[in-house]
Structures are given as structure tokens and as C-alpha cells.
Amino acid sequence: MSKTSANSMWGGRFSAGPDAIMEAINASIGFDQRLAPQDITGSRAHAAMLAARGIITPEDAAAIDAGLEQVAEEIARGDFAFSTALEDIHMNVEARLREIIGTPAGRLHTARSRNDQVALDFRLWVREQCDAAIAGLEALMRAFLGQAEAGADWVMPGFTHLQTAQPVTWGHHMLAYVEMFARDKSRFEDARRRMNECPLGAAALAGTSFPIDRHMTAAALGFDRPTANSLDSVSDRDFALEFLSAAAICATHLSRFAEELVIWSSAQFRFVRMSDRFSTGSSIMPQKRNPDAAELLRAKLGRILGATVALFTVMKGLPLTYSKDMQEDKEQVFDAADNLLLGLAAMEGMVRDLTANREALEAAASAGFSTATDLADWLVRELDLPFREAHHVTGALVKLAEDKGCDLPDLSLAEMQKTHGQITEAVYSVLGVQNSVASRTSYGGTAPANVRARVEHWKEVLG
Ligand code: ARG
């Protein structure tokens, strides 16, 4: 179509076509061609419904259906010339349908508008991304479970402020992420459930006078029901905002573990070794193994959260119903979804391949007076000291060890008794990191027995 002739879809009242710049800013085909499968699926359901309700003839519906199938094949083959003059995927598909089947193509848009059409297409697309995110999260949870099971009783330092706090188990640390990703999964499931209403049939904004059957199209497209308010149907993008919000929280979790991998794989920590498959070398420093994938994952939240903020900003303050601003929804969501799914897959691979350095973990767990709390607890339990006093006595013993340049278990009984006369030999049993973690059997605590039970729980949940 030449730039000076009026648009064949809506140009009836126009005598001239758009300026080239207008066409450039207006067109979405450059990105919304990704919605082609959803657009065609929606149109086929719409045409079948129109025929079932006697709004178009069965012959026209059959021609439309066969024509749309051909268009879908052409697009899938990469054999389709997308046109900017035709603005978007909806008009590109319809124009090609007209080339293929002629006049009946013009009946497809009966009782429909691009407003409910795009709301439908985009919802179908986001719904698929929810399913993909859920599957990606399940695979990732399984990878973390594998690590947790293997290292249920490996001891490592637990940190607060990135300072050694108390010994914990590797399995427990891995399971912390399983809990996070399970919540992420439930957020996508929840969003999917809420978005699973079909906007098709809201038409431009007010509904239609044609005797359509919205329940029929909703069911055909796998929705639980049609949306209940036509104005809301064409102006709602909550489903995309919810998807992005869930994606941003999930990417935050990915980013946090990515950061731990970066720290843990450093020469200073040596807690883990990332596989060659997920490391890169340096072109100048031959000794280097860089955790590039983890760093990129740490950064992915930046763009996913950026997309989230962008779409919230687009939507805020928009009057009902559709405004063209809303065309700006797609690129953000596409980019966020692509990067989230890539991030989930990359993290799954990294976690599966990850080798924990059990010796380094245990050595680090023993350093830094990590069993000081166990000592204080022992003083409370065995000597009946009030916790505050026990804390004080322990602090003095830590100071003593620090001054001597040794760890708590290296202090002699005589030295300990100088600080508190009633301390006995038995105290040494709680100063070892293995005893420390084994004793943390409170619900949700780090004890290996708890870890193993929780691994079983998650295996059952994931099936
Ligand atoms: N390309 C448009 C979008 O993505 C489709 C809807 C156009 N509707 C309209 N009334 N101009 O939002």
C-alpha cells in the first residue's frame, strides 16, 4: 500500500494517507507480529462463533477458517511480508486473508474491534508466558532440590551483614531458594487464574448489538469465562502488570542467588566451582574463570523491573477505555518475559552444574566464632544463666579467643572457667559446627534432619 493512499481498513473518511513519520510512530507490526499465532487462534474462534450464531454463513466461516490457517502457515514459514502501512498484526493478517479468500474476509471483523482483539491476543500471549514461567520455576526448584539433597548435612557459614553468624547447612541454604521460587510459582499461577477471562466480544468498548455468544468463544479459547464489563475488557492491562510484577519479584530472587554465586566462586571464598559450561575466561588473564552468566542474571532484574515500571507508568492516569498509549505495553512485556525465561533456564543450568567445595564451606563455618550462640545457649540450658548474662559470658570468651588468635574450641577448660567457674568439659560438645547445626531442629531450622524432611516434601509437591 502506498503511503499517500488512505488506509484500506479504516480510511473510508480519509482522503490522504499518513505521513511517513506518522506511520513510523503509529505502527506496531515491528513487534506485535509476535502475536500472530494468538491473533489467528482468536479470529478462528470468533469466526466459528459468528457462524454458530447465524451472524455469518457457514460457507464464509469455512473460507475464513481455511484462509486463516494458510496465513498462519505462511507466517510460521517466514513467508509473509509484514507491512508497516497496515500498522499492526491484526490488519496485516486480515489484509492477507482478503488476498486469499476475497470478500468473506471482510465479514471476520463483524461484532469485533481491534480493541477487544488486541486485549485477547495479548492476554493469550501473557497466559502462555505464565505457563512457561511456571514450568521454568519447577525445573529450577528441582535443580536446587538436587543440591539440597546432596548436601543436606554439609556445614557452611550462615551470614548476616555478610559476616559469619551461625553455622547452617548447605541443604538449608539451597532450600531457602526453593521456598522463594515456590512463592514465585504461586504468583504466576495466581495471576494466570485471574487473567483467565476472555475479553473478546467487548468490541470497541460498549459491547455489540449482534447476537454473539461470548461464552462460546471464551470456552473455545480455554478461558474460564468471558469478562463481565466491556469497558474494563478493552482497557484492562492488569494481567500484564501482574505478570511483570511476578517476574520482577522472581528476577529479584534470581539476582540474589546470582550475587551469592559471584561471591562464593571468588578466590577469596572458594565455596563453589561453577562448571566450564557456565563460566568464561579472560582474554588477557589466563587464570581467570569469570561467573559471567551469574553476573548477567544479577543484572536481568534491572530490565525486568524497568519494564514493570514502564508499563505502570504508561497505564497510570489513562482514562477509560482504550488509548493508543496501551500499544506501548507489548515490547516491555516481551522483553521482560524473554529475559525471565532465559534467566530461569540459565540459573537451572548453573545450579545443576554447581560443585560445592565441602571442605572450604566447613572450614569457613568454623571460623569467626560461629558457635558463640551455641555456647550462650549451653550456659542457659546447663547452668541456668539468664540469656543476657550468658551472652555476656560468651562475649568475654570470644574476646579471649580473639586476643589469643584462636577459635572457641581451642580455649582450655581452665581458661573458660576463669570467665565462669561452673563451665564443664561438656561445653566442648556444642562448640563443633556439626553439633551446632544438628541441634537446630526447631521447625524451619537448619538441622540436616529438617533439610531431608523438607526435600521429601518438595519432591512430593513437584511430583
Ligand atoms: N496495535 C494496537 C495496539 O497494540 C491495536 C489496537 C488498535 N486500536 C485502535 N483503536 N487504534 O494497541
Short mmCIF file of C-alpha atoms and ligand atoms in Angstrom, two decimals:
data_model
loop_
_atom_site.label_atom_id
_atom_site.label_comp_id
_atom_site.label_asym_id
_atom_site.label_seq_id
_atom_site.Cartn_x
_atom_site.Cartn_y
_atom_site.Cartn_z
CA MET A 1 0.00 0.00 0.00
CA SER A 2 1.46 3.39 -0.93
CA LYS A 3 1.94 5.98 1.76
CA THR A 4 -0.33 8.51 0.16
CA SER A 5 -3.45 6.39 -0.28
CA ALA A 6 -5.81 6.10 2.64
CA ASN A 7 -5.71 3.02 4.87
CA SER A 8 -7.90 0.30 3.40
CA MET A 9 -9.04 -0.85 6.86
CA TRP A 10 -10.18 2.44 8.33
CA GLY A 11 -9.55 5.00 5.60
CA GLY A 12 -13.14 5.49 4.41
CA ARG A 13 -13.28 9.04 5.68
CA PHE A 14 -9.69 9.89 4.80
CA SER A 15 -8.56 11.33 1.50
CA ALA A 16 -4.83 11.04 2.14
CA GLY A 17 -2.60 8.50 3.81
CA PRO A 18 -0.43 9.15 6.82
CA ASP A 19 2.84 10.99 6.82
CA ALA A 20 5.84 8.68 6.87
CA ILE A 21 6.68 9.82 10.39
CA MET A 22 3.10 9.19 11.46
CA GLU A 23 3.33 5.71 10.04
CA ALA A 24 6.60 5.11 11.87
CA ILE A 25 5.27 6.17 15.24
CA ASN A 26 1.91 4.51 14.77
CA ALA A 27 2.91 1.10 13.54
CA SER A 28 3.32 -1.78 15.97
CA ILE A 29 3.85 -4.53 13.39
CA GLY A 30 7.60 -4.41 14.05
CA PHE A 31 6.96 -6.04 17.40
CA ASP A 32 3.37 -7.25 17.59
CA GLN A 33 3.95 -9.73 14.78
CA ARG A 34 4.88 -11.96 17.66
CA LEU A 35 1.18 -12.13 18.43
CA ALA A 36 0.34 -13.72 15.08
CA PRO A 37 -0.46 -17.20 16.42
CA GLN A 38 -2.70 -15.75 19.15
CA ASP A 39 -4.35 -13.37 16.70
CA ILE A 40 -5.21 -16.15 14.30
CA THR A 41 -6.38 -18.51 17.03
CA GLY A 42 -8.67 -15.76 18.34
CA SER A 43 -10.02 -14.96 14.88
CA ARG A 44 -10.79 -18.58 14.13
CA ALA A 45 -12.73 -18.91 17.38
CA HIS A 46 -14.56 -15.66 16.60
CA ALA A 47 -15.50 -16.76 13.08
CA ALA A 48 -16.75 -20.14 14.31
CA MET A 49 -18.93 -18.36 16.87
CA LEU A 50 -20.28 -15.89 14.28
CA ALA A 51 -21.36 -18.84 12.13
CA ALA A 52 -22.82 -20.75 15.08
CA ARG A 53 -24.94 -17.71 15.91
CA GLY A 54 -26.06 -17.25 12.30
CA ILE A 55 -24.23 -13.91 12.02
CA ILE A 56 -22.18 -15.11 9.06
CA THR A 57 -22.85 -18.08 6.81
CA PRO A 58 -21.17 -21.44 7.38
CA GLU A 59 -19.59 -21.08 3.92
CA ASP A 60 -17.99 -17.75 4.77
CA ALA A 61 -16.84 -19.12 8.12
CA ALA A 62 -15.26 -22.12 6.41
CA ALA A 63 -13.49 -19.89 3.89
CA ILE A 64 -12.25 -17.63 6.71
CA ASP A 65 -11.04 -20.59 8.73
CA ALA A 66 -9.14 -22.17 5.85
CA GLY A 67 -7.70 -18.80 4.83
CA LEU A 68 -6.53 -18.06 8.37
CA GLU A 69 -4.89 -21.45 8.55
CA GLN A 70 -2.98 -20.60 5.41
CA VAL A 71 -1.94 -17.24 6.81
CA ALA A 72 -0.71 -18.95 9.96
CA GLU A 73 1.37 -21.35 7.89
CA GLU A 74 2.83 -18.56 5.81
CA ILE A 75 3.85 -16.65 8.91
CA ALA A 76 5.28 -19.76 10.59
CA ARG A 77 7.32 -20.46 7.45
CA GLY A 78 8.65 -16.91 7.41
CA ASP A 79 6.87 -16.48 4.12
CA PHE A 80 4.83 -13.41 4.96
CA ALA A 81 5.52 -9.80 4.03
CA PHE A 82 4.61 -7.69 7.05
CA SER A 83 3.57 -4.18 6.08
CA THR A 84 4.07 -1.07 8.18
CA ALA A 85 1.33 0.66 6.25
CA LEU A 86 -1.03 -1.94 7.70
CA GLU A 87 0.04 -0.86 11.18
CA ASP A 88 -0.31 -3.97 13.25
CA ILE A 89 -0.65 -7.72 13.25
CA HIS A 90 -4.44 -7.58 13.23
CA MET A 91 -4.66 -5.65 9.98
CA ASN A 92 -1.76 -7.48 8.38
CA VAL A 93 -3.47 -10.81 8.94
CA GLU A 94 -6.84 -9.56 7.78
CA ALA A 95 -5.42 -7.94 4.64
CA ARG A 96 -3.66 -11.15 3.68
CA LEU A 97 -6.85 -13.08 4.37
CA ARG A 98 -8.64 -10.81 1.92
CA GLU A 99 -5.99 -11.50 -0.71
CA ILE A 100 -6.52 -15.22 -0.22
CA ILE A 101 -10.30 -15.56 0.13
CA GLY A 102 -11.68 -12.25 -1.13
CA THR A 103 -14.92 -10.71 0.12
CA PRO A 104 -15.76 -13.06 3.01
CA ALA A 105 -12.62 -11.81 4.76
CA GLY A 106 -14.45 -8.56 5.36
CA ARG A 107 -17.03 -10.37 7.50
CA LEU A 108 -14.50 -11.57 10.07
CA HIS A 109 -14.43 -8.25 11.86
CA THR A 110 -18.20 -8.28 12.49
CA ALA A 111 -19.01 -7.67 16.17
CA ARG A 112 -15.36 -7.12 16.96
CA SER A 113 -12.86 -4.30 17.23
CA ARG A 114 -9.11 -4.20 17.33
CA ASN A 115 -9.57 -3.11 20.92
CA ASP A 116 -11.01 -6.40 22.14
CA GLN A 117 -8.86 -8.22 19.59
CA VAL A 118 -5.58 -6.90 20.95
CA ALA A 119 -6.77 -7.36 24.53
CA LEU A 120 -7.45 -11.00 23.67
CA ASP A 121 -4.23 -11.65 21.74
CA PHE A 122 -2.06 -10.13 24.40
CA ARG A 123 -3.84 -11.96 27.19
CA LEU A 124 -3.39 -15.27 25.37
CA TRP A 125 0.29 -14.49 24.95
CA VAL A 126 0.85 -13.50 28.58
CA ARG A 127 -1.07 -16.57 29.72
CA GLU A 128 1.37 -18.75 27.78
CA GLN A 129 4.27 -16.95 29.39
CA CYS A 130 2.81 -17.68 32.82
CA ASP A 131 2.76 -21.36 31.92
CA ALA A 132 6.33 -21.18 30.66
CA ALA A 133 7.48 -19.36 33.80
CA ILE A 134 5.75 -21.94 35.98
CA ALA A 135 7.47 -24.78 34.11
CA GLY A 136 10.82 -22.97 34.28
CA LEU A 137 10.41 -22.44 38.02
CA GLU A 138 9.58 -26.09 38.61
CA ALA A 139 12.73 -27.14 36.75
CA LEU A 140 14.76 -24.66 38.76
CA MET A 141 13.28 -25.88 42.04
CA ARG A 142 14.27 -29.42 41.08
CA ALA A 143 17.84 -28.28 40.47
CA PHE A 144 18.00 -26.66 43.90
CA LEU A 145 16.47 -29.78 45.46
CA GLY A 146 19.25 -31.86 43.92
CA GLN A 147 21.82 -29.64 45.62
CA ALA A 148 19.91 -29.69 48.90
CA GLU A 149 19.65 -33.44 48.95
CA ALA A 150 23.32 -33.99 48.18
CA GLY A 151 24.47 -31.53 50.82
CA ALA A 152 21.80 -31.88 53.50
CA ASP A 153 24.46 -32.07 56.24
CA TRP A 154 27.30 -30.08 54.74
CA VAL A 155 28.14 -27.27 57.08
CA MET A 156 28.67 -23.74 55.87
CA PRO A 157 28.62 -20.32 57.47
CA GLY A 158 25.26 -18.63 57.65
CA PHE A 159 25.66 -14.89 57.23
CA THR A 160 24.04 -11.72 58.42
CA HIS A 161 25.55 -8.48 57.14
CA LEU A 162 27.79 -10.83 55.12
CA GLN A 163 29.54 -11.53 58.42
CA THR A 164 29.68 -15.09 59.66
CA ALA A 165 26.74 -15.52 62.01
CA GLN A 166 25.95 -19.17 62.75
CA PRO A 167 26.73 -22.45 61.05
CA VAL A 168 23.98 -23.64 58.72
CA THR A 169 23.73 -26.49 56.26
CA TRP A 170 24.26 -26.21 52.53
CA GLY A 171 20.98 -28.03 52.03
CA HIS A 172 19.15 -25.49 54.15
CA HIS A 173 20.59 -22.62 52.13
CA MET A 174 19.53 -24.30 48.89
CA LEU A 175 16.06 -24.90 50.27
CA ALA A 176 15.71 -21.22 51.11
CA TYR A 177 15.65 -20.63 47.36
CA VAL A 178 13.19 -23.45 46.80
CA GLU A 179 10.81 -21.61 49.15
CA MET A 180 11.33 -18.36 47.22
CA PHE A 181 10.81 -19.92 43.82
CA ALA A 182 7.76 -21.78 45.07
CA ARG A 183 6.24 -18.44 46.05
CA ASP A 184 7.16 -17.06 42.63
CA LYS A 185 5.45 -20.02 41.01
CA SER A 186 2.32 -19.45 43.04
CA ARG A 187 2.32 -15.80 41.97
CA PHE A 188 2.32 -16.80 38.30
CA GLU A 189 -0.38 -19.40 38.97
CA ASP A 190 -2.43 -16.83 40.79
CA ALA A 191 -2.00 -14.21 38.06
CA ARG A 192 -2.91 -16.78 35.43
CA ARG A 193 -6.10 -17.71 37.26
CA ARG A 194 -7.14 -14.08 37.49
CA MET A 195 -6.31 -13.24 33.87
CA ASN A 196 -8.16 -16.24 32.54
CA GLU A 197 -11.26 -14.32 31.41
CA CYS A 198 -11.94 -13.63 27.76
CA PRO A 199 -12.30 -10.00 26.59
CA LEU A 200 -13.35 -10.95 23.06
CA GLY A 201 -16.81 -9.61 22.24
CA ALA A 202 -16.42 -6.38 24.18
CA ALA A 203 -15.96 -4.92 20.69
CA ALA A 204 -14.73 -1.32 20.63
CA LEU A 205 -15.81 -0.62 24.20
CA ALA A 206 -19.59 -0.92 24.56
CA GLY A 207 -20.34 -4.48 23.50
CA THR A 208 -22.28 -5.22 20.35
CA SER A 209 -25.82 -5.43 19.05
CA PHE A 210 -25.03 -8.67 17.22
CA PRO A 211 -26.29 -11.80 18.99
CA ILE A 212 -22.81 -13.11 19.78
CA ASP A 213 -22.04 -15.89 22.24
CA ARG A 214 -19.14 -14.78 24.38
CA HIS A 215 -19.29 -17.91 26.49
CA MET A 216 -18.67 -19.96 23.38
CA THR A 217 -15.52 -18.07 22.35
CA ALA A 218 -14.31 -17.95 25.96
CA ALA A 219 -14.61 -21.73 26.24
CA ALA A 220 -13.05 -22.33 22.81
CA LEU A 221 -10.00 -20.30 23.82
CA GLY A 222 -9.55 -22.03 27.16
CA PHE A 223 -10.83 -19.21 29.33
CA ASP A 224 -12.86 -19.80 32.47
CA ARG A 225 -15.48 -17.22 31.46
CA PRO A 226 -15.92 -14.02 29.48
CA THR A 227 -15.01 -10.73 31.13
CA ALA A 228 -18.07 -9.04 32.65
CA ASN A 229 -17.68 -5.38 31.68
CA SER A 230 -16.95 -4.28 28.13
CA LEU A 231 -15.27 -1.03 29.17
CA ASP A 232 -12.96 -2.84 31.54
CA SER A 233 -12.32 -5.56 28.96
CA VAL A 234 -10.66 -3.27 26.44
CA SER A 235 -8.85 -1.02 28.89
CA ASP A 236 -7.54 -3.54 31.39
CA ARG A 237 -3.86 -4.41 31.34
CA ASP A 238 -3.75 -5.69 34.92
CA PHE A 239 -2.85 -9.10 33.60
CA ALA A 240 0.34 -7.69 32.08
CA LEU A 241 1.12 -5.66 35.19
CA GLU A 242 0.66 -8.72 37.37
CA PHE A 243 2.85 -10.79 35.10
CA LEU A 244 5.57 -8.14 35.21
CA SER A 245 5.29 -7.76 38.96
CA ALA A 246 5.61 -11.50 39.48
CA ALA A 247 8.51 -11.52 37.01
CA ALA A 248 10.25 -8.70 38.86
CA ILE A 249 9.98 -10.48 42.21
CA CYS A 250 11.21 -13.70 40.64
CA ALA A 251 14.10 -11.88 38.97
CA THR A 252 14.98 -10.40 42.36
CA HIS A 253 15.37 -13.92 43.72
CA LEU A 254 17.44 -14.94 40.71
CA SER A 255 19.59 -11.88 41.20
CA ARG A 256 20.19 -12.62 44.87
CA PHE A 257 21.41 -16.14 44.22
CA ALA A 258 23.42 -14.88 41.27
CA GLU A 259 25.16 -12.49 43.65
CA GLU A 260 25.90 -15.34 46.05
CA LEU A 261 27.40 -17.32 43.20
CA VAL A 262 29.60 -14.40 42.26
CA ILE A 263 30.84 -14.09 45.84
CA TRP A 264 31.12 -17.81 46.51
CA SER A 265 33.05 -18.57 43.33
CA SER A 266 35.69 -15.93 44.08
CA ALA A 267 39.21 -16.97 45.08
CA GLN A 268 38.58 -15.37 48.46
CA PHE A 269 35.62 -17.64 49.22
CA ARG A 270 36.08 -20.76 47.07
CA PHE A 271 32.73 -22.09 48.31
CA VAL A 272 31.68 -23.27 44.87
CA ARG A 273 33.02 -24.04 41.47
CA MET A 274 30.87 -23.15 38.52
CA SER A 275 31.10 -25.53 35.61
CA ASP A 276 33.02 -24.65 32.47
CA ARG A 277 29.69 -24.57 30.69
CA PHE A 278 28.66 -21.55 32.75
CA SER A 279 31.97 -19.75 33.15
CA THR A 280 34.06 -17.62 30.82
CA GLY A 281 37.74 -16.91 30.62
CA SER A 282 39.63 -13.67 30.28
CA SER A 283 41.41 -12.81 27.06
CA ILE A 284 44.38 -11.39 28.98
CA MET A 285 44.45 -13.14 32.35
CA PRO A 286 44.78 -16.89 31.73
CA GLN A 287 43.98 -17.87 35.32
CA LYS A 288 40.52 -16.29 35.26
CA ARG A 289 37.20 -18.07 35.45
CA ASN A 290 34.55 -15.44 35.38
CA PRO A 291 30.97 -16.03 36.50
CA ASP A 292 29.52 -14.05 33.59
CA ALA A 293 26.22 -15.89 33.48
CA ALA A 294 25.64 -15.18 37.16
CA GLU A 295 26.52 -11.54 36.69
CA LEU A 296 24.14 -11.21 33.77
CA LEU A 297 21.44 -12.86 35.81
CA ARG A 298 22.11 -10.41 38.60
CA ALA A 299 21.55 -7.63 36.07
CA LYS A 300 18.42 -9.04 34.45
CA LEU A 301 16.25 -7.67 37.21
CA GLY A 302 17.28 -4.23 36.01
CA ARG A 303 15.49 -4.57 32.72
CA ILE A 304 12.59 -6.61 34.05
CA LEU A 305 11.90 -4.10 36.78
CA GLY A 306 12.41 -1.35 34.21
CA ALA A 307 9.71 -2.89 32.04
CA THR A 308 7.44 -3.14 35.05
CA VAL A 309 7.87 0.49 35.98
CA ALA A 310 7.45 1.48 32.33
CA LEU A 311 4.10 -0.23 31.94
CA PHE A 312 2.78 1.02 35.27
CA THR A 313 3.73 4.49 34.10
CA VAL A 314 2.02 4.02 30.75
CA MET A 315 -1.19 2.82 32.41
CA LYS A 316 -1.45 5.25 35.27
CA GLY A 317 -3.83 8.10 34.62
CA LEU A 318 -5.23 6.68 31.38
CA PRO A 319 -8.92 7.44 31.12
CA LEU A 320 -11.23 4.60 30.17
CA THR A 321 -11.23 2.95 27.77
CA TYR A 322 -8.60 2.19 25.13
CA SER A 323 -5.94 4.75 24.38
CA LYS A 324 -3.14 4.24 21.93
CA ASP A 325 -0.68 4.59 24.80
CA MET A 326 -1.57 1.00 25.51
CA GLN A 327 0.19 -0.17 22.36
CA GLU A 328 3.38 0.52 24.35
CA ASP A 329 2.57 -2.45 26.60
CA LYS A 330 3.93 -5.16 24.36
CA GLU A 331 7.63 -4.52 23.92
CA GLN A 332 8.11 -4.18 27.65
CA VAL A 333 6.34 -7.43 28.39
CA PHE A 334 8.03 -9.27 25.52
CA ASP A 335 11.45 -8.20 26.72
CA ALA A 336 10.71 -8.98 30.35
CA ALA A 337 9.27 -12.41 29.53
CA ASP A 338 12.14 -13.34 27.22
CA ASN A 339 14.71 -12.39 29.79
CA LEU A 340 12.90 -14.02 32.66
CA LEU A 341 12.63 -17.34 30.84
CA LEU A 342 16.22 -17.16 29.70
CA GLY A 343 17.27 -16.32 33.24
CA LEU A 344 15.34 -19.23 34.72
CA ALA A 345 16.91 -21.65 32.24
CA ALA A 346 20.40 -20.27 32.80
CA MET A 347 20.04 -20.46 36.56
CA GLU A 348 18.75 -24.00 36.34
CA GLY A 349 21.82 -25.00 34.34
CA MET A 350 24.19 -23.24 36.71
CA VAL A 351 22.63 -24.82 39.79
CA ARG A 352 22.63 -28.28 38.28
CA ASP A 353 26.30 -27.96 37.32
CA LEU A 354 27.42 -26.31 40.54
CA THR A 355 30.04 -28.09 42.67
CA ALA A 356 30.13 -27.05 46.29
CA ASN A 357 33.54 -27.20 47.99
CA ARG A 358 32.53 -29.06 51.11
CA GLU A 359 35.88 -28.60 52.88
CA ALA A 360 36.04 -24.88 52.24
CA LEU A 361 32.45 -24.48 53.41
CA GLU A 362 33.10 -26.33 56.65
CA ALA A 363 36.38 -24.52 57.32
CA ALA A 364 34.64 -21.19 56.83
CA ALA A 365 31.78 -22.29 59.06
CA SER A 366 34.18 -22.97 61.91
CA ALA A 367 35.90 -19.62 61.66
CA GLY A 368 34.61 -16.38 63.07
CA PHE A 369 33.30 -17.76 66.39
CA SER A 370 30.22 -19.04 64.61
CA THR A 371 29.22 -21.26 67.53
CA ALA A 372 29.17 -18.42 70.05
CA THR A 373 25.37 -18.60 70.18
CA ASP A 374 25.58 -22.34 70.87
CA LEU A 375 27.88 -21.57 73.78
CA ALA A 376 25.49 -18.97 75.15
CA ASP A 377 22.56 -21.38 74.75
CA TRP A 378 24.57 -24.06 76.61
CA LEU A 379 25.17 -21.69 79.52
CA VAL A 380 21.43 -21.02 79.67
CA ARG A 381 20.46 -24.66 79.39
CA GLU A 382 23.11 -26.29 81.59
CA LEU A 383 23.97 -23.57 84.11
CA ASP A 384 20.56 -21.88 84.15
CA LEU A 385 22.06 -18.45 83.43
CA PRO A 386 19.66 -15.78 82.19
CA PHE A 387 20.29 -15.40 78.42
CA ARG A 388 21.58 -11.84 78.80
CA GLU A 389 24.22 -12.99 81.29
CA ALA A 390 25.10 -15.97 79.11
CA HIS A 391 25.54 -13.57 76.20
CA HIS A 392 27.92 -11.51 78.33
CA VAL A 393 30.00 -14.50 79.44
CA THR A 394 30.21 -15.73 75.86
CA GLY A 395 31.27 -12.30 74.69
CA ALA A 396 34.13 -12.39 77.17
CA LEU A 397 35.21 -15.83 75.93
CA VAL A 398 35.08 -14.64 72.31
CA LYS A 399 37.25 -11.71 73.26
CA LEU A 400 39.69 -14.04 74.98
CA ALA A 401 39.91 -16.27 71.91
CA GLU A 402 40.27 -13.26 69.67
CA ASP A 403 43.14 -11.94 71.79
CA LYS A 404 44.81 -15.34 71.67
CA GLY A 405 44.20 -15.66 67.96
CA CYS A 406 42.34 -18.94 68.30
CA ASP A 407 38.81 -20.28 67.91
CA LEU A 408 36.40 -21.00 70.74
CA PRO A 409 37.03 -24.78 70.87
CA ASP A 410 40.76 -24.05 71.25
CA LEU A 411 40.31 -22.38 74.64
CA SER A 412 41.24 -24.64 77.54
CA LEU A 413 38.70 -25.53 80.21
CA ALA A 414 40.77 -23.64 82.76
CA GLU A 415 40.62 -20.52 80.62
CA MET A 416 36.88 -20.84 80.27
CA GLN A 417 36.41 -21.44 83.99
CA LYS A 418 38.26 -18.23 84.73
CA THR A 419 35.42 -16.45 82.98
CA HIS A 420 32.71 -18.59 84.56
CA GLY A 421 33.59 -21.15 87.24
CA GLN A 422 30.75 -23.60 86.51
CA ILE A 423 31.62 -24.32 82.90
CA THR A 424 32.41 -28.03 82.42
CA GLU A 425 34.09 -30.21 79.83
CA ALA A 426 30.66 -30.87 78.30
CA VAL A 427 30.67 -27.41 76.74
CA TYR A 428 33.00 -28.61 74.00
CA SER A 429 30.23 -30.76 72.55
CA VAL A 430 28.36 -27.66 71.40
CA LEU A 431 31.37 -25.82 70.06
CA GLY A 432 31.68 -28.02 66.98
CA VAL A 433 29.80 -26.83 63.90
CA GLN A 434 28.30 -30.27 63.20
CA ASN A 435 26.75 -30.38 66.64
CA SER A 436 25.58 -26.85 66.21
CA VAL A 437 23.61 -27.49 63.03
CA ALA A 438 22.35 -30.87 64.25
CA SER A 439 20.88 -29.17 67.31
CA ARG A 440 18.83 -26.67 65.27
CA THR A 441 15.79 -28.91 64.99
CA SER A 442 13.15 -26.25 65.63
CA TYR A 443 10.61 -26.15 62.80
CA GLY A 444 12.25 -24.46 59.82
CA GLY A 445 15.68 -24.73 61.46
CA THR A 446 18.85 -25.79 59.68
CA ALA A 447 19.30 -29.33 61.11
CA PRO A 448 20.11 -31.95 58.44
CA ALA A 449 17.08 -33.96 59.56
CA ASN A 450 14.85 -30.95 58.83
CA VAL A 451 16.50 -30.45 55.45
CA ARG A 452 15.90 -34.06 54.45
CA ALA A 453 12.27 -33.88 55.50
CA ARG A 454 11.73 -30.68 53.55
CA VAL A 455 13.41 -32.12 50.46
CA GLU A 456 10.95 -35.02 50.62
CA HIS A 457 8.08 -32.57 51.00
CA TRP A 458 9.07 -30.62 47.89
CA LYS A 459 9.69 -33.76 45.87
CA GLU A 460 6.16 -34.85 46.66
CA VAL A 461 4.74 -31.43 45.80
CA LEU A 462 6.58 -31.32 42.48
CA GLY A 463 5.61 -34.92 41.71
N1 ARG B 1 -1.89 -2.03 17.57
C1 ARG B 1 -2.88 -1.66 18.55
C2 ARG B 1 -2.34 -1.95 19.95
O1 ARG B 1 -1.39 -2.66 20.05
C3 ARG B 1 -4.12 -2.43 18.34
C4 ARG B 1 -5.35 -1.76 18.80
C5 ARG B 1 -5.64 -0.54 17.98
N2 ARG B 1 -6.89 0.03 18.34
C6 ARG B 1 -7.22 1.25 17.98
N3 ARG B 1 -8.37 1.71 18.37
N4 ARG B 1 -6.41 2.01 17.31
O2 ARG B 1 -2.85 -1.46 20.92
#
